[in-house]
Amino acid sequence: MTLDLVFRNCDEEDLGFIFKSWLVNFRASNHLEQFISHTIYFANQTALIKKILEKSNCILATSPEDQRQIFGFIVYERIKDIRMIHYVYVKSPFRRFGIATQLKDFVFMDDDKDSIMPIFTTHHTRMAHLLSTKWNLIFNPYLLLDFYGEKF
Amino acid sequence: MSGIVDASGEEIQSTEKVKAYKLYLTEKEMQNLANGLTAFFNVMANENRQISPEQTLVLIGCLKKMKDAIAGNDYKIVQETI
């Protein structure tokens, strides 16, 4: 069962949606909520997302009829041979259509499908954990220190 | 948009005949319904609530039909009743 999708680059108008969905859903999708206060999380995660978005690429999956109707997005980066996914989000009513997988395949479509090179993820979520084998994902938050270390 | 698939992923070509209604809505009603449906998806997403993929496909199909209808020429002029 699939939904027709159009992939497009993120623009200024999408930033509000991306910040909000990333901030709220990332907090709810891991164990951080229990240990980091609301104030600390939102202040620091907002700064981190802003920094990531400046350096990374963001692709949105949208409806073909209305490209303002967003189904989900992926924020990813490639530094030399290192493929990094910072965050993938799919709106809850549109889950179970394989949109996240299609986004991942779209952004890394030039890569060898049988490559054994892993994809690193800098944000750990329950879904990333479930997909780790299927997508060959390795959680490595320290990549953020390597590439964003001047601020964090 | 693909149809219904069975467990093996094969698409089922349904030959079943179903009722289809000739429904006249004003442009304003149609626009409001389309906006309402779009808002419904956003509210569901904000509340992290899910509906079944089958329901999602039906609703997305309705939204597409409404948008196509608004963009098309198949309408008649009626006296609006308030």
mmCIF file of C-alpha atoms in Angstrom:
data_model
loop_
_atom_site.group_PDB
_atom_site.id
_atom_site.type_symbol
_atom_site.label_atom_id
_atom_site.label_comp_id
_atom_site.label_asym_id
_atom_site.label_seq_id
_atom_site.Cartn_x
_atom_site.Cartn_y
_atom_site.Cartn_z
ATOM 1 C CA MET A 1 0.000 0.000 0.000
ATOM 2 C CA THR A 2 1.633 3.244 -1.084
ATOM 3 C CA LEU A 3 0.858 6.940 -1.199
ATOM 4 C CA ASP A 4 1.855 9.002 -4.200
ATOM 5 C CA LEU A 5 4.644 11.304 -3.126
ATOM 6 C CA VAL A 6 6.589 14.230 -4.458
ATOM 7 C CA PHE A 7 9.953 15.006 -2.906
ATOM 8 C CA ARG A 8 11.081 18.597 -2.716
ATOM 9 C CA ASN A 9 13.636 20.718 -0.918
ATOM 10 C CA CYS A 10 12.710 22.484 2.258
ATOM 11 C CA ASP A 11 12.168 26.229 2.041
ATOM 12 C CA GLU A 12 11.710 29.077 4.529
ATOM 13 C CA GLU A 13 7.987 28.436 4.912
ATOM 14 C CA ASP A 14 8.619 24.860 6.048
ATOM 15 C CA LEU A 15 11.016 25.736 8.850
ATOM 16 C CA GLY A 16 8.315 26.318 11.469
ATOM 17 C CA PHE A 17 6.836 22.884 10.821
ATOM 18 C CA ILE A 18 10.251 21.222 10.855
ATOM 19 C CA PHE A 19 11.352 22.818 14.117
ATOM 20 C CA LYS A 20 8.061 22.075 15.849
ATOM 21 C CA SER A 21 7.721 18.481 14.732
ATOM 22 C CA TRP A 22 11.386 17.675 15.400
ATOM 23 C CA LEU A 23 11.395 19.293 18.847
ATOM 24 C CA VAL A 24 8.122 17.807 20.042
ATOM 25 C CA ASN A 25 8.408 14.347 18.527
ATOM 26 C CA PHE A 26 12.065 13.754 19.298
ATOM 27 C CA ARG A 27 11.379 14.563 22.928
ATOM 28 C CA ALA A 28 8.486 12.109 22.990
ATOM 29 C CA SER A 29 10.270 9.356 21.096
ATOM 30 C CA ASN A 30 13.139 8.610 23.439
ATOM 31 C CA HIS A 31 13.921 8.530 27.119
ATOM 32 C CA LEU A 32 15.202 12.121 27.321
ATOM 33 C CA GLU A 33 11.871 13.379 28.552
ATOM 34 C CA GLN A 34 12.440 11.736 31.914
ATOM 35 C CA PHE A 35 15.846 13.242 32.498
ATOM 36 C CA ILE A 36 16.060 16.643 30.817
ATOM 37 C CA SER A 37 13.930 19.551 31.899
ATOM 38 C CA HIS A 38 11.591 21.225 29.458
ATOM 39 C CA THR A 39 13.572 24.476 29.509
ATOM 40 C CA ILE A 40 16.977 22.883 29.016
ATOM 41 C CA TYR A 41 15.744 20.586 26.265
ATOM 42 C CA PHE A 42 13.925 23.199 24.177
ATOM 43 C CA ALA A 43 16.642 25.841 24.426
ATOM 44 C CA ASN A 44 19.494 23.516 23.513
ATOM 45 C CA GLN A 45 17.714 21.283 21.025
ATOM 46 C CA THR A 46 16.416 24.357 19.154
ATOM 47 C CA ALA A 47 19.983 25.673 18.872
ATOM 48 C CA LEU A 48 21.209 22.254 17.735
ATOM 49 C CA ILE A 49 18.488 21.875 15.080
ATOM 50 C CA LYS A 50 19.210 25.377 13.801
ATOM 51 C CA LYS A 51 22.886 24.527 13.459
ATOM 52 C CA ILE A 52 22.150 21.176 11.800
ATOM 53 C CA LEU A 53 19.740 22.733 9.305
ATOM 54 C CA GLU A 54 22.350 25.315 8.315
ATOM 55 C CA LYS A 55 24.774 22.577 7.299
ATOM 56 C CA SER A 56 22.530 19.710 6.251
ATOM 57 C CA ASN A 57 20.017 18.932 3.553
ATOM 58 C CA CYS A 58 16.337 18.607 4.188
ATOM 59 C CA ILE A 59 13.947 16.855 1.819
ATOM 60 C CA LEU A 60 10.194 16.828 2.280
ATOM 61 C CA ALA A 61 7.727 14.169 1.147
ATOM 62 C CA THR A 62 4.578 15.946 0.033
ATOM 63 C CA SER A 63 1.318 15.341 -1.731
ATOM 64 C CA PRO A 64 1.605 15.530 -5.538
ATOM 65 C CA GLU A 65 -1.579 17.612 -5.667
ATOM 66 C CA ASP A 66 -0.536 20.113 -3.046
ATOM 67 C CA GLN A 67 3.119 20.391 -2.240
ATOM 68 C CA ARG A 68 2.304 22.379 0.883
ATOM 69 C CA GLN A 69 0.665 19.262 2.287
ATOM 70 C CA ILE A 70 3.660 17.661 3.975
ATOM 71 C CA PHE A 71 3.708 13.969 4.867
ATOM 72 C CA GLY A 72 7.201 13.889 6.350
ATOM 73 C CA PHE A 73 10.805 14.957 6.022
ATOM 74 C CA ILE A 74 14.380 13.762 6.311
ATOM 75 C CA VAL A 75 17.370 15.801 7.443
ATOM 76 C CA TYR A 76 20.590 14.233 6.254
ATOM 77 C CA GLU A 77 24.177 15.014 5.516
ATOM 78 C CA ARG A 78 27.053 13.436 3.707
ATOM 79 C CA ILE A 79 30.611 14.226 4.642
ATOM 80 C CA LYS A 80 33.009 12.362 2.348
ATOM 81 C CA ASP A 81 31.920 8.727 2.632
ATOM 82 C CA ILE A 82 29.997 9.203 5.830
ATOM 83 C CA ARG A 83 26.244 9.146 5.393
ATOM 84 C CA MET A 84 24.382 10.712 8.268
ATOM 85 C CA ILE A 85 20.708 10.903 9.000
ATOM 86 C CA HIS A 86 19.993 13.469 11.666
ATOM 87 C CA TYR A 87 16.259 13.008 11.830
ATOM 88 C CA VAL A 88 13.340 11.511 9.934
ATOM 89 C CA TYR A 89 9.758 12.397 10.707
ATOM 90 C CA VAL A 90 6.498 11.167 9.205
ATOM 91 C CA LYS A 91 3.163 12.610 10.327
ATOM 92 C CA SER A 92 1.253 10.015 12.300
ATOM 93 C CA PRO A 93 -1.729 9.547 9.916
ATOM 94 C CA PHE A 94 0.705 8.788 7.077
ATOM 95 C CA ARG A 95 2.800 6.166 8.840
ATOM 96 C CA ARG A 96 2.951 2.553 7.647
ATOM 97 C CA PHE A 97 3.163 3.630 3.989
ATOM 98 C CA GLY A 98 6.947 3.318 3.886
ATOM 99 C CA ILE A 99 7.418 7.079 3.507
ATOM 100 C CA ALA A 100 10.520 7.164 5.731
ATOM 101 C CA THR A 101 12.126 4.368 3.701
ATOM 102 C CA GLN A 102 11.286 6.144 0.445
ATOM 103 C CA LEU A 103 12.821 9.353 1.796
ATOM 104 C CA LYS A 104 15.975 7.481 2.825
ATOM 105 C CA ASP A 105 16.203 5.715 -0.545
ATOM 106 C CA PHE A 106 15.626 9.004 -2.377
ATOM 107 C CA VAL A 107 18.383 10.933 -0.637
ATOM 108 C CA PHE A 108 20.893 8.098 -0.936
ATOM 109 C CA MET A 109 19.716 6.892 -4.341
ATOM 110 C CA ASP A 110 23.137 7.289 -5.937
ATOM 111 C CA ASP A 111 24.662 4.847 -3.499
ATOM 112 C CA ASP A 112 25.286 1.201 -4.136
ATOM 113 C CA LYS A 113 22.183 -0.594 -2.887
ATOM 114 C CA ASP A 114 24.272 -3.504 -1.633
ATOM 115 C CA SER A 115 26.752 -1.268 0.136
ATOM 116 C CA ILE A 116 27.735 -2.544 3.524
ATOM 117 C CA MET A 117 28.633 0.964 4.630
ATOM 118 C CA PRO A 118 26.353 1.910 7.497
ATOM 119 C CA ILE A 119 24.277 5.035 7.789
ATOM 120 C CA PHE A 120 24.989 6.930 10.968
ATOM 121 C CA THR A 121 22.219 8.525 12.904
ATOM 122 C CA THR A 122 22.841 11.320 15.365
ATOM 123 C CA HIS A 123 19.419 11.242 17.010
ATOM 124 C CA HIS A 124 18.292 8.108 18.741
ATOM 125 C CA THR A 125 14.599 7.321 18.675
ATOM 126 C CA ARG A 126 12.604 4.184 19.273
ATOM 127 C CA MET A 127 11.845 3.948 15.541
ATOM 128 C CA ALA A 128 15.523 4.397 14.635
ATOM 129 C CA HIS A 129 16.283 1.537 16.984
ATOM 130 C CA LEU A 130 13.649 -0.668 15.299
ATOM 131 C CA LEU A 131 15.008 0.216 11.837
ATOM 132 C CA SER A 132 18.665 -0.183 12.770
ATOM 133 C CA THR A 133 19.073 -3.641 11.212
ATOM 134 C CA LYS A 134 16.907 -3.027 8.162
ATOM 135 C CA TRP A 135 18.569 0.271 7.312
ATOM 136 C CA ASN A 136 22.043 -0.631 8.606
ATOM 137 C CA LEU A 137 21.851 2.290 11.010
ATOM 138 C CA ILE A 138 24.446 3.025 13.637
ATOM 139 C CA PHE A 139 23.638 5.513 16.342
ATOM 140 C CA ASN A 140 26.593 7.824 16.820
ATOM 141 C CA PRO A 141 25.774 11.107 18.572
ATOM 142 C CA TYR A 142 29.486 11.936 18.781
ATOM 143 C CA LEU A 143 29.443 12.813 15.094
ATOM 144 C CA LEU A 144 27.690 15.968 16.228
ATOM 145 C CA LEU A 145 30.727 16.776 18.333
ATOM 146 C CA ASP A 146 33.021 16.195 15.369
ATOM 147 C CA PHE A 147 31.116 18.406 12.986
ATOM 148 C CA TYR A 148 29.437 20.874 15.307
ATOM 149 C CA GLY A 149 31.981 20.829 18.083
ATOM 150 C CA GLU A 150 32.825 24.474 17.819
ATOM 151 C CA LYS A 151 29.511 25.303 19.431
ATOM 152 C CA PHE A 152 28.532 22.202 21.328
ATOM 153 C CA MET B 1 -2.603 5.853 -6.031
ATOM 154 C CA SER B 2 -2.516 2.086 -5.746
ATOM 155 C CA GLY B 3 -5.508 -0.026 -4.818
ATOM 156 C CA ILE B 4 -5.983 -2.547 -2.078
ATOM 157 C CA VAL B 5 -3.259 -5.157 -1.787
ATOM 158 C CA ASP B 6 -3.415 -8.618 -0.316
ATOM 159 C CA ALA B 7 -0.998 -10.101 2.206
ATOM 160 C CA SER B 8 1.566 -10.938 -0.483
ATOM 161 C CA GLY B 9 1.582 -7.351 -1.705
ATOM 162 C CA GLU B 10 -0.264 -8.145 -4.945
ATOM 163 C CA GLU B 11 -2.808 -5.546 -5.938
ATOM 164 C CA ILE B 12 -6.360 -6.785 -5.914
ATOM 165 C CA GLN B 13 -8.342 -5.681 -8.919
ATOM 166 C CA SER B 14 -11.801 -5.277 -7.482
ATOM 167 C CA THR B 15 -14.745 -5.745 -9.842
ATOM 168 C CA GLU B 16 -17.287 -5.093 -7.129
ATOM 169 C CA LYS B 17 -19.884 -2.476 -7.957
ATOM 170 C CA VAL B 18 -20.556 0.089 -5.283
ATOM 171 C CA LYS B 19 -22.935 2.983 -4.825
ATOM 172 C CA ALA B 20 -21.573 6.367 -5.911
ATOM 173 C CA TYR B 21 -23.476 9.497 -5.004
ATOM 174 C CA LYS B 22 -24.080 12.538 -7.179
ATOM 175 C CA LEU B 23 -23.521 15.177 -4.576
ATOM 176 C CA TYR B 24 -23.701 18.885 -5.233
ATOM 177 C CA LEU B 25 -21.830 21.069 -2.824
ATOM 178 C CA THR B 26 -21.200 24.760 -3.242
ATOM 179 C CA GLU B 27 -17.664 25.908 -3.883
ATOM 180 C CA LYS B 28 -17.545 27.314 -0.361
ATOM 181 C CA GLU B 29 -18.690 24.024 1.155
ATOM 182 C CA MET B 30 -16.247 22.059 -0.932
ATOM 183 C CA GLN B 31 -13.363 24.387 -0.052
ATOM 184 C CA ASN B 32 -14.247 24.211 3.639
ATOM 185 C CA LEU B 33 -14.410 20.432 3.538
ATOM 186 C CA ALA B 34 -11.058 20.204 1.776
ATOM 187 C CA ASN B 35 -9.485 22.594 4.294
ATOM 188 C CA GLY B 36 -11.127 20.705 7.151
ATOM 189 C CA LEU B 37 -9.767 17.406 5.943
ATOM 190 C CA THR B 38 -6.277 18.852 5.595
ATOM 191 C CA ALA B 39 -6.578 20.312 9.095
ATOM 192 C CA PHE B 40 -7.773 16.938 10.378
ATOM 193 C CA PHE B 41 -4.528 15.310 9.226
ATOM 194 C CA ASN B 42 -2.513 18.058 10.893
ATOM 195 C CA VAL B 43 -4.422 17.754 14.164
ATOM 196 C CA MET B 44 -3.938 13.987 14.127
ATOM 197 C CA ALA B 45 -0.221 14.518 13.527
ATOM 198 C CA ASN B 46 0.035 17.097 16.326
ATOM 199 C CA GLU B 47 -1.647 14.715 18.738
ATOM 200 C CA ASN B 48 0.454 11.825 17.420
ATOM 201 C CA ARG B 49 -2.689 9.836 16.691
ATOM 202 C CA GLN B 50 -2.973 7.314 13.919
ATOM 203 C CA ILE B 51 -5.735 6.066 11.705
ATOM 204 C CA SER B 52 -5.463 2.952 9.600
ATOM 205 C CA PRO B 53 -3.600 3.258 6.285
ATOM 206 C CA GLU B 54 -6.811 2.166 4.520
ATOM 207 C CA GLN B 55 -8.724 5.085 6.059
ATOM 208 C CA THR B 56 -5.858 7.443 5.215
ATOM 209 C CA LEU B 57 -5.965 6.355 1.568
ATOM 210 C CA VAL B 58 -9.738 6.842 1.387
ATOM 211 C CA LEU B 59 -9.522 10.314 2.927
ATOM 212 C CA ILE B 60 -6.593 11.347 0.719
ATOM 213 C CA GLY B 61 -8.632 10.095 -2.262
ATOM 214 C CA CYS B 62 -11.610 12.220 -1.164
ATOM 215 C CA LEU B 63 -9.365 15.241 -0.780
ATOM 216 C CA LYS B 64 -7.995 14.734 -4.275
ATOM 217 C CA LYS B 65 -11.516 14.380 -5.716
ATOM 218 C CA MET B 66 -12.622 17.583 -4.004
ATOM 219 C CA LYS B 67 -9.595 19.507 -5.236
ATOM 220 C CA ASP B 68 -10.060 18.122 -8.757
ATOM 221 C CA ALA B 69 -13.745 19.070 -8.630
ATOM 222 C CA ILE B 70 -12.944 22.623 -7.522
ATOM 223 C CA ALA B 71 -10.401 22.911 -10.335
ATOM 224 C CA GLY B 72 -12.729 21.384 -12.953
ATOM 225 C CA ASN B 73 -15.664 22.560 -15.058
ATOM 226 C CA ASP B 74 -18.290 20.044 -13.977
ATOM 227 C CA TYR B 75 -20.601 22.267 -11.924
ATOM 228 C CA LYS B 76 -23.954 23.991 -12.105
ATOM 229 C CA ILE B 77 -24.975 27.374 -10.768
ATOM 230 C CA VAL B 78 -27.461 27.161 -7.898
ATOM 231 C CA GLN B 79 -29.197 29.605 -5.585
ATOM 232 C CA GLU B 80 -27.389 29.422 -2.282
ATOM 233 C CA THR B 81 -29.645 28.829 0.726
ATOM 234 C CA ILE B 82 -28.487 30.161 4.060
#
